[in-house]
C-alpha cells in the first residue's frame, strides 16, 4: 500500500504489527474477561487517541495539522480493528446459541 522508512527500517511493518497486537488484545479481552467495562479498554483508548488527534489538528500550525489528521486516521483504523474483534466475538456467541438450540431440539 505505502512505504514509510525510518532509517533502514520499514515502519509500515511496525504500523501493521501494532494493529495486529490491538486485534489480538481485543479478542483475548472479549473471550477471557466477563466484565464489559474491561473489554472496552482498547476501544476507549483508541477513541481518546482519535479524538485528541482530531482536536489538535486545527490547533496546529502549518503541515503539523496534516500529521495530526494522519494520526487520527490511524487511531480510527485501530478502532475498526477493535470492532473486528468485537464482531468475531459476537459471531462466535451467536453460533454457540444456535448450536445449543440445535442440541436441545435434537
Short mmCIF file of C-alpha atoms in Angstrom, two decimals:
data_model
loop_
_atom_site.label_atom_id
_atom_site.label_comp_id
_atom_site.label_asym_id
_atom_site.label_seq_id
_atom_site.Cartn_x
_atom_site.Cartn_y
_atom_site.Cartn_z
CA UNK A 1 0.00 0.00 0.00
CA UNK A 2 2.58 2.55 1.06
CA UNK A 3 6.09 2.52 2.44
CA UNK A 4 7.37 4.53 5.35
CA UNK A 5 11.10 4.29 6.03
CA UNK A 6 12.82 5.34 9.23
CA UNK A 7 16.50 4.94 8.52
CA UNK A 8 16.94 1.36 7.32
CA UNK A 9 13.73 0.09 8.94
CA UNK A 10 10.42 -0.20 7.12
CA UNK A 11 7.93 1.42 9.51
CA UNK A 12 4.92 0.02 7.65
CA UNK A 13 5.64 -3.33 9.27
CA UNK A 14 5.55 -1.67 12.69
CA UNK A 15 2.25 0.05 11.90
CA UNK A 16 0.64 -3.23 10.85
CA UNK A 17 2.06 -5.12 13.83
CA UNK A 18 0.55 -2.60 16.25
CA UNK A 19 -2.83 -3.22 14.61
CA UNK A 20 -2.38 -6.99 14.96
CA UNK A 21 -1.44 -6.62 18.63
CA UNK A 22 -4.52 -4.46 19.28
CA UNK A 23 -6.71 -7.02 17.48
CA UNK A 24 -5.30 -9.94 19.48
CA UNK A 25 -5.63 -7.99 22.73
CA UNK A 26 -9.25 -7.16 21.94
CA UNK A 27 -10.03 -10.78 21.08
CA UNK A 28 -8.40 -12.02 24.28
CA UNK A 29 -10.30 -9.49 26.36
CA UNK A 30 -13.60 -10.40 24.70
CA UNK A 31 -13.18 -14.14 25.14
CA UNK A 32 -11.49 -14.26 28.56
CA UNK A 33 -12.96 -11.35 30.56
CA UNK A 34 -16.56 -11.26 31.76
CA UNK A 35 -16.66 -7.56 32.69
CA UNK A 36 -17.81 -5.44 29.73
CA UNK A 37 -16.03 -2.33 31.02
CA UNK A 38 -12.69 -4.14 30.89
CA UNK A 39 -13.47 -5.40 27.39
CA UNK A 40 -13.94 -1.80 26.25
CA UNK A 41 -10.47 -0.62 27.35
CA UNK A 42 -8.86 -0.84 23.84
CA UNK A 43 -11.88 0.89 22.30
CA UNK A 44 -11.77 3.68 24.88
CA UNK A 45 -8.02 4.19 24.46
CA UNK A 46 -8.20 4.30 20.66
CA UNK A 47 -11.24 6.57 20.79
CA UNK A 48 -9.49 9.01 23.14
CA UNK A 49 -6.42 8.99 20.89
CA UNK A 50 -8.53 9.67 17.78
CA UNK A 51 -10.47 12.46 19.49
CA UNK A 52 -7.30 14.07 20.83
CA UNK A 53 -5.70 14.00 17.39
CA UNK A 54 -8.80 15.49 15.77
CA UNK A 55 -8.85 18.25 18.38
CA UNK A 56 -5.15 19.00 17.84
CA UNK A 57 -5.39 19.12 14.03
CA UNK A 58 -6.99 22.58 13.72
CA UNK A 59 -4.82 23.97 16.53
CA UNK A 60 -1.55 23.02 14.84
CA UNK A 61 0.26 25.37 12.53
CA UNK A 62 1.44 24.60 9.03
CA UNK A 63 1.82 20.99 7.98
CA UNK A 64 1.55 19.73 11.56
CA UNK A 65 -2.24 19.72 11.21
CA UNK A 66 -1.96 17.15 8.44
CA UNK A 67 0.20 15.00 10.71
CA UNK A 68 -2.47 15.09 13.41
CA UNK A 69 -5.08 14.08 10.84
CA UNK A 70 -2.91 11.11 9.80
CA UNK A 71 -2.58 10.09 13.45
CA UNK A 72 -6.36 10.41 13.87
CA UNK A 73 -6.93 8.24 10.79
CA UNK A 74 -4.61 5.57 12.20
CA UNK A 75 -6.41 5.69 15.56
CA UNK A 76 -9.67 5.30 13.64
CA UNK A 77 -8.17 2.30 11.86
CA UNK A 78 -7.31 0.82 15.26
CA UNK A 79 -10.92 1.43 16.31
CA UNK A 80 -12.07 -0.57 13.29
CA UNK A 81 -9.64 -3.34 14.29
CA UNK A 82 -11.28 -3.38 17.74
CA UNK A 83 -14.69 -3.53 16.06
CA UNK A 84 -13.48 -6.52 14.05
CA UNK A 85 -12.53 -8.25 17.30
CA UNK A 86 -15.94 -7.48 18.81
CA UNK A 87 -17.61 -8.75 15.63
CA UNK A 88 -15.74 -12.05 15.73
CA UNK A 89 -16.64 -12.47 19.40
CA UNK A 90 -20.31 -11.65 18.72
CA UNK A 91 -20.46 -14.07 15.81
CA UNK A 92 -18.94 -16.80 18.00
CA UNK A 93 -21.53 -16.17 20.73
CA UNK A 94 -24.33 -16.26 18.15
CA UNK A 95 -23.07 -19.56 16.73
CA UNK A 96 -22.86 -21.01 20.24
CA UNK A 97 -26.51 -20.11 20.86
CA UNK A 98 -27.56 -21.67 17.57
CA UNK A 99 -25.62 -24.87 18.36
CA UNK A 100 -27.20 -25.07 21.83
CA UNK A 101 -30.69 -24.72 20.34
CA UNK A 102 -29.97 -27.48 17.83
CA UNK A 103 -28.67 -29.78 20.58
CA UNK A 104 -31.69 -29.21 22.83
CA UNK A 105 -34.16 -29.69 19.94
CA UNK A 106 -32.49 -32.88 18.68
#
